Each structure stands twice: as structure tokens, then as C-alpha cells.
Coordinates of C-alpha atoms and ligand atoms in Angstrom, one line a residue:
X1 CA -31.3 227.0 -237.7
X2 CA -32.6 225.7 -241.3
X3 CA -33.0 227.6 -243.8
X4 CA -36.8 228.2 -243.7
X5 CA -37.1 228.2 -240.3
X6 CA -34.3 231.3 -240.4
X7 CA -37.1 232.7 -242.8
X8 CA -39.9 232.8 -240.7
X9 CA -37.6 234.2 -237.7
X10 CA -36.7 237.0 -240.1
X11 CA -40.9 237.4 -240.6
X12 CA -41.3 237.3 -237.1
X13 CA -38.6 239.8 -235.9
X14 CA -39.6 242.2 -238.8
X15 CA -42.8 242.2 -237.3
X16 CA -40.5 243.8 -234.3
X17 CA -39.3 246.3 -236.1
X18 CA -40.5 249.7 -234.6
X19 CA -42.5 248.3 -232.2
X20 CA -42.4 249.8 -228.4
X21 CA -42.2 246.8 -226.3
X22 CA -41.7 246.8 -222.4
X23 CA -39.6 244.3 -220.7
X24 CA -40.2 243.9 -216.9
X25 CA -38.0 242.1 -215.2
X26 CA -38.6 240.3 -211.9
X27 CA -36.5 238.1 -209.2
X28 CA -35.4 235.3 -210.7
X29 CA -31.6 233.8 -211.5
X30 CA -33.6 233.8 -215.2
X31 CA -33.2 237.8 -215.3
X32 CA -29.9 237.5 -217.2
X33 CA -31.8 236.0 -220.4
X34 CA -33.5 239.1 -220.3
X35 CA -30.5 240.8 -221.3
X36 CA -30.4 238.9 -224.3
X37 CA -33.8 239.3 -225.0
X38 CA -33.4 243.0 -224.4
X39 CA -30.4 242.7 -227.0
X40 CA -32.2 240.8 -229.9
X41 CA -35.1 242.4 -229.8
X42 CA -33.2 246.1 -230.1
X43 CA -31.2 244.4 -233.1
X44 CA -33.9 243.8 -234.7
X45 CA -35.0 247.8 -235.0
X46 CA -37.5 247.2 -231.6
X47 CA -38.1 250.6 -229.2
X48 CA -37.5 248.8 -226.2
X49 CA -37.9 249.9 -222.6
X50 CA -37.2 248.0 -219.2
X51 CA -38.8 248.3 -216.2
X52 CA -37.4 245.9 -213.1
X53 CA -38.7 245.6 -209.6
X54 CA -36.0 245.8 -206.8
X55 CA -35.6 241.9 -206.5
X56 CA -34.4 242.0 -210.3
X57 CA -32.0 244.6 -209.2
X58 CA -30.3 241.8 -206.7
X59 CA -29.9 239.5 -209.7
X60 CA -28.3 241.7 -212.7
X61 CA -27.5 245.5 -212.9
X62 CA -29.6 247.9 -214.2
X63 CA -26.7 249.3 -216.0
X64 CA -26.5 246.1 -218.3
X65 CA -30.4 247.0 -219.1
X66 CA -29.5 250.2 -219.7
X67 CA -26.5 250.1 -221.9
X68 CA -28.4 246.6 -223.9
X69 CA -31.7 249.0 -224.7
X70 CA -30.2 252.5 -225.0
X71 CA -33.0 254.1 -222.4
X72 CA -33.0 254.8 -218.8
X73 CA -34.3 251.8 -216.8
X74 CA -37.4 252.2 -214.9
X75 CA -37.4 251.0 -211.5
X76 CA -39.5 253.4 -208.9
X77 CA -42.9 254.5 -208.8
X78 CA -42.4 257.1 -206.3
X79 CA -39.1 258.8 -208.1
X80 CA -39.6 262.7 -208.6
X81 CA -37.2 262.5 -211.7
X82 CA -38.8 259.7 -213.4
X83 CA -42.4 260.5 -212.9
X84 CA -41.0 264.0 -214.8
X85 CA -39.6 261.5 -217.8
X86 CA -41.7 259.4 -218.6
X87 CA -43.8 258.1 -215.3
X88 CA -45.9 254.5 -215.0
X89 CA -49.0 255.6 -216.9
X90 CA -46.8 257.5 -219.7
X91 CA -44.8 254.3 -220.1
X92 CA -47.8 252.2 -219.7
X93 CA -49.4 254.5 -222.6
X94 CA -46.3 254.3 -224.3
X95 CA -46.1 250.6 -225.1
X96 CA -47.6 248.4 -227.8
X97 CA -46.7 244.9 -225.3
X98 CA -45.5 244.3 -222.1
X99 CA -43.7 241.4 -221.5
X100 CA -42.5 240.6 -218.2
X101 CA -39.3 237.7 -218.5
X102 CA -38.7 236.2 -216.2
X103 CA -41.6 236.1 -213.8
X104 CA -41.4 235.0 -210.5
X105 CA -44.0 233.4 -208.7
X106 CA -44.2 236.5 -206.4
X107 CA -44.9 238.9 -209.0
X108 CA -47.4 236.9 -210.5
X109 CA -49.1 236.9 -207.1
X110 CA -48.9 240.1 -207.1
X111 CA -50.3 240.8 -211.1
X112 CA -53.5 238.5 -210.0
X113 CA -54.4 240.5 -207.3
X114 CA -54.1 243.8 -208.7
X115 CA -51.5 245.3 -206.6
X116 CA -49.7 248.0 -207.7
X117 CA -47.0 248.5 -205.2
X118 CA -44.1 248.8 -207.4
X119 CA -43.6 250.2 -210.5
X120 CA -43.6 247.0 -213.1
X121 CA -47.2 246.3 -211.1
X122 CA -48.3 249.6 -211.7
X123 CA -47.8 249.9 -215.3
X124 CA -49.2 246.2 -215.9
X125 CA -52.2 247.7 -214.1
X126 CA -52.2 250.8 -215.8
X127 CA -51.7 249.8 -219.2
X128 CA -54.0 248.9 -222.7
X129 CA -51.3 246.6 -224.2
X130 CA -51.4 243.4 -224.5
X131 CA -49.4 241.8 -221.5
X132 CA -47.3 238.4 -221.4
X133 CA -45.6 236.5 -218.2
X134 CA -42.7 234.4 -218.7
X135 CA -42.8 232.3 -215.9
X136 CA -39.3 231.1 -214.0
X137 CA -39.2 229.5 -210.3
X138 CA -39.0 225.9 -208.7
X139 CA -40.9 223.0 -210.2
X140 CA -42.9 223.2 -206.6
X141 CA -43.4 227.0 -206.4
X142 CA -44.9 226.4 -210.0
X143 CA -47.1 223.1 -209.0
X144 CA -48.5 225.0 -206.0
X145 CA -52.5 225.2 -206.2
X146 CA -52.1 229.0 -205.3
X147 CA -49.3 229.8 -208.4
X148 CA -51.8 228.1 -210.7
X149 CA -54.7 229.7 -208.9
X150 CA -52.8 232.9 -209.9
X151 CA -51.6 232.1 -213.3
X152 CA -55.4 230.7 -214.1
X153 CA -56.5 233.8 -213.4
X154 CA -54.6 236.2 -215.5
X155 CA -55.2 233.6 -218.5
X156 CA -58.9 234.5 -217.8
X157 CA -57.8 238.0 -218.1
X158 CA -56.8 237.6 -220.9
X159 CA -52.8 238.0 -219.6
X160 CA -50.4 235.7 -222.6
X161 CA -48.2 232.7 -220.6
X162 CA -45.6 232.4 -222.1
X163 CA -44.2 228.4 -220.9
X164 CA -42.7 227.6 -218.7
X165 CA -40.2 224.8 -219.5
X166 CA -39.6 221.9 -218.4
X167 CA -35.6 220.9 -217.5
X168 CA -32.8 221.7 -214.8
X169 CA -33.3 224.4 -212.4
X170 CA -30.6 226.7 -210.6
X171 CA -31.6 224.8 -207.3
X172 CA -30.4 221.8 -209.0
X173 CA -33.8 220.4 -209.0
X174 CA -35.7 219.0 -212.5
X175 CA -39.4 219.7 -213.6
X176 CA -41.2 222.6 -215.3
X177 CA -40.5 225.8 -214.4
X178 CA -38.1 227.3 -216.1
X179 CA -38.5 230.2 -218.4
X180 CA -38.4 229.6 -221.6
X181 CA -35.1 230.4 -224.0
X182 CA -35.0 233.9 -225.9
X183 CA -35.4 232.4 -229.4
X184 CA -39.0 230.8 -227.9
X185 CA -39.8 234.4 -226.4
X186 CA -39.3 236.4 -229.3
X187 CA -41.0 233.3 -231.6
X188 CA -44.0 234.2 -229.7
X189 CA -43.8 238.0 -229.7
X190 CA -45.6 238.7 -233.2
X191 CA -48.9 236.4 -231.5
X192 CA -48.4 238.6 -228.5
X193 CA -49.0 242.1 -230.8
X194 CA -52.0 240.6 -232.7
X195 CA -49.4 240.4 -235.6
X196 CA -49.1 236.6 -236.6
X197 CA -49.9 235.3 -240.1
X198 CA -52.7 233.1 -238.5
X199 CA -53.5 235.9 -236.7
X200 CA -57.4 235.7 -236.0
X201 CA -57.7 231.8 -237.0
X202 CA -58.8 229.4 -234.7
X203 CA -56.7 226.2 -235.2
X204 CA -57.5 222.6 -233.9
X205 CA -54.4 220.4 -233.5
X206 CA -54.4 216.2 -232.5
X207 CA -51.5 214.7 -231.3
X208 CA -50.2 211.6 -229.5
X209 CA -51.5 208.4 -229.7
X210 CA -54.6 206.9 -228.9
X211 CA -54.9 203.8 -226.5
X212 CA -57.3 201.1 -227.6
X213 CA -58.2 198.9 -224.2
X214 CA -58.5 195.2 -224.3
X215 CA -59.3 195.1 -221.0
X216 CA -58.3 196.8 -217.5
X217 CA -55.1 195.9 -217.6
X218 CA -54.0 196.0 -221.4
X219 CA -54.1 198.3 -224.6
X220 CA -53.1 198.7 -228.0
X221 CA -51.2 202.1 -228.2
X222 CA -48.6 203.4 -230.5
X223 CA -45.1 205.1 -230.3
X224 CA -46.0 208.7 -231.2
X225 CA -44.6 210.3 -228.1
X226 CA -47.1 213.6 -229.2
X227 CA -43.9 216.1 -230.1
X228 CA -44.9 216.8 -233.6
X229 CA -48.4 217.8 -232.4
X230 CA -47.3 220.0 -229.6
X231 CA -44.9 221.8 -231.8
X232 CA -47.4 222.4 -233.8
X233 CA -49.8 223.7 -231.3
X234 CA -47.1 225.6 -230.0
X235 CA -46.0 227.5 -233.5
X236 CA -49.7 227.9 -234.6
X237 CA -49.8 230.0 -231.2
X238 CA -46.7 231.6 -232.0
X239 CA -48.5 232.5 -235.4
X240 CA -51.1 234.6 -234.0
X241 CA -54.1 231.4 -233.9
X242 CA -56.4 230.7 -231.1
X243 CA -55.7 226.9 -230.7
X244 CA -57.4 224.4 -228.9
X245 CA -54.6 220.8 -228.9
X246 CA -56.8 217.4 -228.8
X247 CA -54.0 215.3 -227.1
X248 CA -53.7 211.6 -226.4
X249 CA -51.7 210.3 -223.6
X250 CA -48.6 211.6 -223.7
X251 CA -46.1 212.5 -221.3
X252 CA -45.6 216.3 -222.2
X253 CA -46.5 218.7 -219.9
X254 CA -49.3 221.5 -220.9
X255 CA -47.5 223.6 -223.6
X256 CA -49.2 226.7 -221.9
X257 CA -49.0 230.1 -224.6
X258 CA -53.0 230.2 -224.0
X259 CA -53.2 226.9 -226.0
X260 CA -56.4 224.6 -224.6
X261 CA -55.4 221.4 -224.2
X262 CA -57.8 218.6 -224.3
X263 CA -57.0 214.8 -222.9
X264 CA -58.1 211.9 -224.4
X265 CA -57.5 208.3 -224.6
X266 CA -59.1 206.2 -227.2
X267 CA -59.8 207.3 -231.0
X268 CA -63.7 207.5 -230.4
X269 CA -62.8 210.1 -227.5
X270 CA -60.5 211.9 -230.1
X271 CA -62.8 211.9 -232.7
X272 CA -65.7 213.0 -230.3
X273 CA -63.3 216.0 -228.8
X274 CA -61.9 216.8 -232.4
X275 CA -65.7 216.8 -233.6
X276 CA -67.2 218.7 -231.5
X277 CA -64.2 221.7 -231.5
X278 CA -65.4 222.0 -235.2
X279 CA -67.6 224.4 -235.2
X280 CA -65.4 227.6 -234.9
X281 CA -62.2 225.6 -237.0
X282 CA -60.4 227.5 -239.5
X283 CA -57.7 224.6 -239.9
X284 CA -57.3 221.4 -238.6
X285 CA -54.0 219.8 -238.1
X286 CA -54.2 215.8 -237.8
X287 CA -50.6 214.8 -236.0
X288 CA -52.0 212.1 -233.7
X289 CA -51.0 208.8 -234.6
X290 CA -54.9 207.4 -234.3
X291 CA -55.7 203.5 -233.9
X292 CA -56.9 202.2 -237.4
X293 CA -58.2 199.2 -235.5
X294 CA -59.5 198.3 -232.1
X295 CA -60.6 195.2 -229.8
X296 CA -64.5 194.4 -230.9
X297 CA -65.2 194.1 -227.2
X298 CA -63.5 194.9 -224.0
X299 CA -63.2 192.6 -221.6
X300 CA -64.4 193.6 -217.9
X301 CA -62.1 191.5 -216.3
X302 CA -58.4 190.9 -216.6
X303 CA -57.6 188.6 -219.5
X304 CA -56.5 184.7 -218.1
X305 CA -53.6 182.8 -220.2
X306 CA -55.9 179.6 -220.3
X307 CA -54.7 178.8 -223.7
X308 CA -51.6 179.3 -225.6
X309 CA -53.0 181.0 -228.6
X310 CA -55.1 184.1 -227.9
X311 CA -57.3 185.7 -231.0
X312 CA -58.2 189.2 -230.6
X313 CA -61.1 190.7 -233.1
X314 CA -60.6 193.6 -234.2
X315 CA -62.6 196.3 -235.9
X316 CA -62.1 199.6 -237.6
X317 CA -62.4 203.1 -236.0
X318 CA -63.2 205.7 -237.6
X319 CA -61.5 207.8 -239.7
X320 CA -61.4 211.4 -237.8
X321 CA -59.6 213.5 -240.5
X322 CA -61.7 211.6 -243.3
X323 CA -65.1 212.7 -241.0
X324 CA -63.7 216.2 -240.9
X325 CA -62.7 216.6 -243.8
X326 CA -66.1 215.3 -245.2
X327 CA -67.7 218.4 -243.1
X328 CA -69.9 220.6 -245.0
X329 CA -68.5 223.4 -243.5
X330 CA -64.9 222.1 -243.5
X331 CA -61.6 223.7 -241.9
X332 CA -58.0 223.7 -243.8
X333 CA -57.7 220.0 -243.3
X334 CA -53.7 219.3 -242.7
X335 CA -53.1 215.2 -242.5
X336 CA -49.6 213.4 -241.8
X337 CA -48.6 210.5 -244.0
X338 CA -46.1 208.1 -241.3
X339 CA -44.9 205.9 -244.1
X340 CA -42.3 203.3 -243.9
X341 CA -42.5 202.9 -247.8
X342 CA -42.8 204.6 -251.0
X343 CA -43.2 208.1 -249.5
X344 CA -44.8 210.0 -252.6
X345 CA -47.6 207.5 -253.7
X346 CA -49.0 207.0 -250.4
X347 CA -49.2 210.1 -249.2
X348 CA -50.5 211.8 -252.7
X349 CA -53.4 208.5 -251.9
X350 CA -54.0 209.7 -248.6
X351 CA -54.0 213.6 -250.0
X352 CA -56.9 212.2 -252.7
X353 CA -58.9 209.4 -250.7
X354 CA -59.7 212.3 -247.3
X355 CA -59.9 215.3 -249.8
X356 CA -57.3 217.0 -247.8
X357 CA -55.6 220.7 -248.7
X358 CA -52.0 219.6 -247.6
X359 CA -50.3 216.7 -246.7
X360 CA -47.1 216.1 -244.3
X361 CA -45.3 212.9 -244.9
X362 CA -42.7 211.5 -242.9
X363 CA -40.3 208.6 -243.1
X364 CA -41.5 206.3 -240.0
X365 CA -39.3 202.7 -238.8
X366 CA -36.1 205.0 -239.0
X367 CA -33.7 206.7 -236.1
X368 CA -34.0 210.4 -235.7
X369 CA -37.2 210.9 -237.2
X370 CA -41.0 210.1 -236.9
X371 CA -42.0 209.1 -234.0
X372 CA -40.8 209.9 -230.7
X373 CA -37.8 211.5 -231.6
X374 CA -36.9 215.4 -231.6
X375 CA -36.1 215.5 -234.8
X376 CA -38.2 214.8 -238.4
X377 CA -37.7 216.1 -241.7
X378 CA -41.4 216.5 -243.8
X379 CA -42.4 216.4 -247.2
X380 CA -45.5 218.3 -248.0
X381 CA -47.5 217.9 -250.6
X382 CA -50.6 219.6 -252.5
X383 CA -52.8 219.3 -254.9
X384 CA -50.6 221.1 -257.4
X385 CA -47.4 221.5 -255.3
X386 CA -44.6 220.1 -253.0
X387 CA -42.2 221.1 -250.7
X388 CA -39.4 219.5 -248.8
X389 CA -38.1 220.6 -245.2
X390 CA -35.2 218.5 -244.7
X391 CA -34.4 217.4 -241.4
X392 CA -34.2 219.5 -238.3
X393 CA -36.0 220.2 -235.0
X394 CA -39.4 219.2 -234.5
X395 CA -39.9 222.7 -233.5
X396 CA -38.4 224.4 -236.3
X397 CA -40.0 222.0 -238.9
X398 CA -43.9 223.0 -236.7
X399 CA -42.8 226.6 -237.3
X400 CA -42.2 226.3 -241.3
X401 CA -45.2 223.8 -241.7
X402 CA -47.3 226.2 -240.2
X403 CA -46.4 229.2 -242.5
X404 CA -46.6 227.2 -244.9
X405 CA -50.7 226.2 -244.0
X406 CA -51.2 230.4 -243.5
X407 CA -49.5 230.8 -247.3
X408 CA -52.1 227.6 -248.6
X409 CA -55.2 228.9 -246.1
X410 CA -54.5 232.7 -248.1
X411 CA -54.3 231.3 -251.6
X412 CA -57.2 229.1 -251.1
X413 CA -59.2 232.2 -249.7
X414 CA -58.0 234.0 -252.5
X415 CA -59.1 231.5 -255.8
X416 CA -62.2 231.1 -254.2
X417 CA -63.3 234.3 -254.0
X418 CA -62.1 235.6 -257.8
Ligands
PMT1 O1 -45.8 212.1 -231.9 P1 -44.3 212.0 -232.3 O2 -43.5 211.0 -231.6 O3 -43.7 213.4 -232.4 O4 -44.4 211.5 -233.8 C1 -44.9 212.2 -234.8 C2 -45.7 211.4 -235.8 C3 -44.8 210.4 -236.5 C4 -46.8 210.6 -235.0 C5 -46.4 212.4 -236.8 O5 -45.4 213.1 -237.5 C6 -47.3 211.7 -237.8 O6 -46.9 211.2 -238.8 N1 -48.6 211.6 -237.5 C7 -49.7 210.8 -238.2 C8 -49.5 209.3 -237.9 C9 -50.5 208.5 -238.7 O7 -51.4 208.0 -238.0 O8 -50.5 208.5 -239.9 P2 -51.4 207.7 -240.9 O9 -50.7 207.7 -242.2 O10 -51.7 206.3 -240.3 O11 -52.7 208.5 -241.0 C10 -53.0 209.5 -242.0 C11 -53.7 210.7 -241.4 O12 -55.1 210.3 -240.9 C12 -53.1 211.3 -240.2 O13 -53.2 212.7 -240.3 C13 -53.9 210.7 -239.0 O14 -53.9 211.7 -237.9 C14 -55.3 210.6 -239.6 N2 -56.1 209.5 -239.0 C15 -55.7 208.2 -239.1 C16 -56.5 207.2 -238.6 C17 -57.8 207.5 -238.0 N3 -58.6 206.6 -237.5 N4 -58.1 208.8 -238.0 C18 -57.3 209.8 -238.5 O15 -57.7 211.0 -238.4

């Protein structure tokens, strides 16, 4: 881990400290990450209890749970002894979150519809605290209509998803559906307890490219593969934010965490989606590598090769961070600076020319950073300031940036209002 993002997983597990978390714990091969989740989150000063339903039992002994949190582990509703201790609706009293990693798609079933057959359900039922699902099953159990028919409906509960993740399964099948890692879980935790610096904000994120069409069979489109953006989204989630991701097309899957994702195509769509979610903004982060230029006209009908010179016109789109930023009633505006040359001077221009409170720049035209790859390394700049985050993941780099905006978003609160 780099050195600031090691800094804001100390702020994040700090935020931890002393807290009474749950951990449920379903049946899934996944249940022995809980263990280390069950471990980090205790080293890190956390009350934890767990709670497992007889499936979980099958998969890893209680007795790990048990030694890993220092408490009994809870695992009948109907248990004389227990109900004595500390019962479902003491426990479900007792906690400030309830995270249940991993979920299967059984429990989930059973969380939508309210049942309350087995302890874990009865607590989730039973309980104030905020509640989070880490999903973890087959790629097809989590494709099916009636899983997402489920998982829609505890997002519209207000129930946190926590992933999944995309990758190799234990069945030795690939596709999304596996829960997410530990460090991911616990990144997410503070947003989960209402706790995140950003905690509150609602943040607008564009990412991806857009696709300029020349005519049904043709575009002009970029290489941003949308990573950067969706880290972003992901760590401004993680932060505590409401955030609503304007993506162009992109092959990453729905980064879930309660973010909305919005699809577009061309950079009128983008700016019209961006536009339009900037009512309620606090801060808008401009990732999305957006056409500067596209085709006059469209042709209806596929293009011939009649000659052996082809012309295109082209004309300029409009300029959605500029348009934002221009906004009477403006967000933090956050632009990127992709720069193959002289880093500094074009990014402080692009910093003064769109009025903007921070600028990223990255080195584009190079391997293992900018686009498409999962790694960058960003220079940020202000008005009076600058900071360098050398390279590392795109992750890691999304998690810095974006405690970085909450640190700028406070200040600039602050000077304005003395
Ligand atoms: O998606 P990845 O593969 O992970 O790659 C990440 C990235 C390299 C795309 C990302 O880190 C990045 O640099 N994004 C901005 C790319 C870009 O278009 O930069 P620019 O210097 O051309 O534009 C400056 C700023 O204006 C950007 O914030 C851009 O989003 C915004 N812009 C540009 C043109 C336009 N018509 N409207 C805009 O809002």
C-alpha cells in the first residue's frame, strides 16, 4: 500500500475503533474471509460480534469466530442459554452495523422477504443499524432475475451492497459474483456507519469515454477503459457520499455500494446526464475522457469506399466540466489533465481556463499509466497548492484523491464563510 493510501486506511479503521459491529456469516466457500475480516476489524479496537446461520457452520467452525472476536458466536434463535445472554433483539439493539460477509444468494432471498427463521434473519429484521450484504455465489445465481429482484429490493430498503466482484469462482467458473476482498470490506465500513469524510455529500462522477458516430457502423471513441472513474465512484462511496457515476461505454460491470450508475454514449448524452444530476451536486469529478470533436453530421447509411481519400468535418462539443463549472450554483469541480507533454503548464491552463478547484493530471502515451491500465500516478494541483501521489493502484490513488477533495471541499467551506 502507498504511503497515503496507508493514511487514509488508518482514518478509516480509526473510525472502527470502539464501534459494535455484527458480522453474519452465511453459506458460502467465501465464509473463511470472514475470519479475516473478523480479525482486522478486532485489531483495529472494533467490539465485534458474529452471528452465522447453520450453512456457515458447514463451511468454517464457529470456534475460529469465536477465538478471532473474543465473544461467543451466535447461531440459534430458539437457544434457552443464549436468549439468557444476549438474545436476537439484545444483539440487534446492541449493534451500531450489521454486516453480513459473505452473503449467499439464499440468504438474501431470505432478507427480501422478511423472514426471520434463523437467527442472522431475525436480528437483520429486528435491528435499527444500518445493514450491509456482501454478496458471494456463481456468476448465474447472481445474474438471475430473481437474485437481482431480491438485491433491488433491499437497495430500495435502504440495505448497503457491498460488490460483488468480478473474477474466478470456487466452481471454476469466471464472472461477477465473488465477494469482495477484506481490505474493500473494511474500506467501506466508515460509509456504512454514516462516518465518512464526505459523509452527507452528494458526488457526481464521469468516466469512460464517449463514442462519437459517423454513421451505423463507425465511431470515434477513445482508450479510457473507465477504471479511474469507477475507482473514484467507488472511494467517494467508501467516503460516506451519495454518488450518482455518469459512465460511457465501458466494459466494467456496475460497481454496486449503492452508487447510481448512469449509461451514456456520446458527449451530448454525457453532458445532458451530467447536467441535469446538478442540481443536488456537492462535487463533481470529471474522469471521462470526453470527445473534443465530433462528425458535423451522421450519416444514415453505412459509409461506401467510392473514393480513396475520405474528409470528415468535424465540429466541437461542448465543454461539460467548463458548463459546470460556469454554473451559478456550482459543485467542487474536480477536472483530469491526460497530458502527453509538459505536465505542469497544461494542467495549471486547464486549472485557470474552466475555473476549476482541483486538478488531477496524468502522464498519458505511456505503459502502466493513464488510460486503460490499473495503475496511474496523479499530480494534483490548486490554486495555491500541489501534491504528488506517485504511482500505485488506480484504487488506492481514487481513495487519496478523494480525501484529498473532502480536505479542499472543508477549507473552501471554511474561507468562505470567515
Ligand atoms: O479510464 P481509464 O482507462 O482508467 O483512464 C483514465 C483517464 C486517463 C481517462 C483519466 O485519468 C483522465 O485523465 N481523464 C480525463 C481525460 C481528458 O479528457 O482529459 P482532457 O485533458 O482532454 O480534459 C480536461 C478535463 O475536461 C477532463 O476532466 C475532461 O473530463 C473534461 N472535458 C473534456 C472535454 C469535454 N468536451 N468536456 C469535458 O468535460
Amino acid at each position: 500500500m502507498c504511503g497515503k493510501a496507508a493514511l487514509v486506511h488508518c482514518c478509516a479503521m480509526n473510525i472502527l475503533t470502539k464501534r459494535r459491529i455484527i458480522v453474519g456469516v452465511t453459506g458460502s466457500i467465501a465464509a473463511y474471509k470472514s475470519a479475516e475480516l473478523v480479525r482486522r476489524l478486532r485489531s483495529n479496537g472494533t467490539d465485534v460480534r458474529v452471528a452465522m446461520t447453520a450453512g456457515a457452520t458447514r463451511f468454517i467452525a464457529p470456534l475460529t469466530f469465536q477465538a478471532l472476536s473474543a465473544n461467543r458466536v451466535h447461531q440459534h434463535l430458539l437457544d434457552e442459554s443464549s436468549e439468557a445472554a444476549m438474545g436476537h433483539i439484545e444483539l440487534a439493539r446492541w449493534a451500531d452495523a450489521v454486516i453480513i460477509a459473505p452473503a449467499s444468494a439464499d440468504f438474501i432471498a431470505r432478507l427480501s422477504h422478511g423472514r426471520a427463521d434463523d437467527l442472522l434473519a431475525a436480528l437483520c429484521l429486528a435491528t435499527a443499524a444500518p445493514v450491509a450484504v456482501a454478496p458471494a455465489m456463481n456468476h448465474r445465481m447472481w445474474a438471475h432475475a430473481a437474485t437481482q429482484e431480491n438485491v433491488q429490493r433491499l437497495q430500495d430498503r435502504g440495505v448497503s451492497i457491498f460488490g460483488p466482484a468480478e473474477g474466478e469462482q470456487a466452481c471454476g467458473e469466471s464472472g461477477l459474483g465473488r465477494m469482495l476482498e477484506v481490505t474493500q470490506l473494511l474500506a467501506l465500513m466508515p460509509a456504512l456507519l454514516g462516518d465518512g469524510p464526505l459523509r452527507g455529500r452528494c458526488v457526481v462522477v464521469s468516466a469512460g469515454p464517449t463514442y462519437e458516430d459517423i454513421d451505423p457502423v463507425r465511431f470515434i471513441g477513445n482508450r479510457s477503459s473507465g477504471k479511474m472513474g469507477y475507482a473514484l465512484a467507488l472511494a467517494a462511496a467508501a467516503a460516506g457520499a451519495r454518488v450518482t457515476l455518469v459512465s460511457g461505454p465501458c466494459a466494467l460491470p456496475d460497481p454496486g455500494c449503492g452508487i447510481i450508475r448512469i449509461s451514456v454514449r456520446s458527449a451530448e448524452q454525457m453532458y445532458g446526464a451530467v447536467l441535469h444530476e446538478m442540481e443536488a451536486c456537492d462535487i463533481f469529478i470529471s474522469a471521462a475522457a470526453v470527445a473534443d470533436y465530433r462528425p458535423r453530421s451522421v450519416s444514415a447509411h453505412k459509409i461506401k469506399k467510392h473514393s480513396n481519400a475520405l474528409t470528415l468535418e468535424l465540429e466541437r462539443t461542448d465543454d461539460i466540466l467548463g458548463q459546470v463549472s460556469a454554473l451559478k450554483q456550482r459543485p467542487f469541480c474536480v477536472g483530469f489533465a491526460a497530458e502527453t507533454d509538459d505536465l505542469e503548464e497544461n494542467a495549471r491552463a486547464k486549472l485557470n481556463a474552466k475555473s476549476l478547484d482541483l486538478v488531477a493530471a496524468n502522464q498519458v502515451g505511456v505503459a502502466g499509466s493513464g488510460f486503460d491500465s490499473d495503475e496511474n500516478a496523479l499530480t494534483l494541483y490548486w490554486r495555491d497548492g500541489t501534491r504528488q501521489l506517485p504511482r500505485a493502484s488506480k484504487q488506492a490513488l481514487a481513495t487519496a484523491l478523494v480525501t484529498i477533495i473532502a480536505e479542499r471541499l472543508h477549507e473552501k467551506y471554511r474561507t468562505e464563510n470567515s
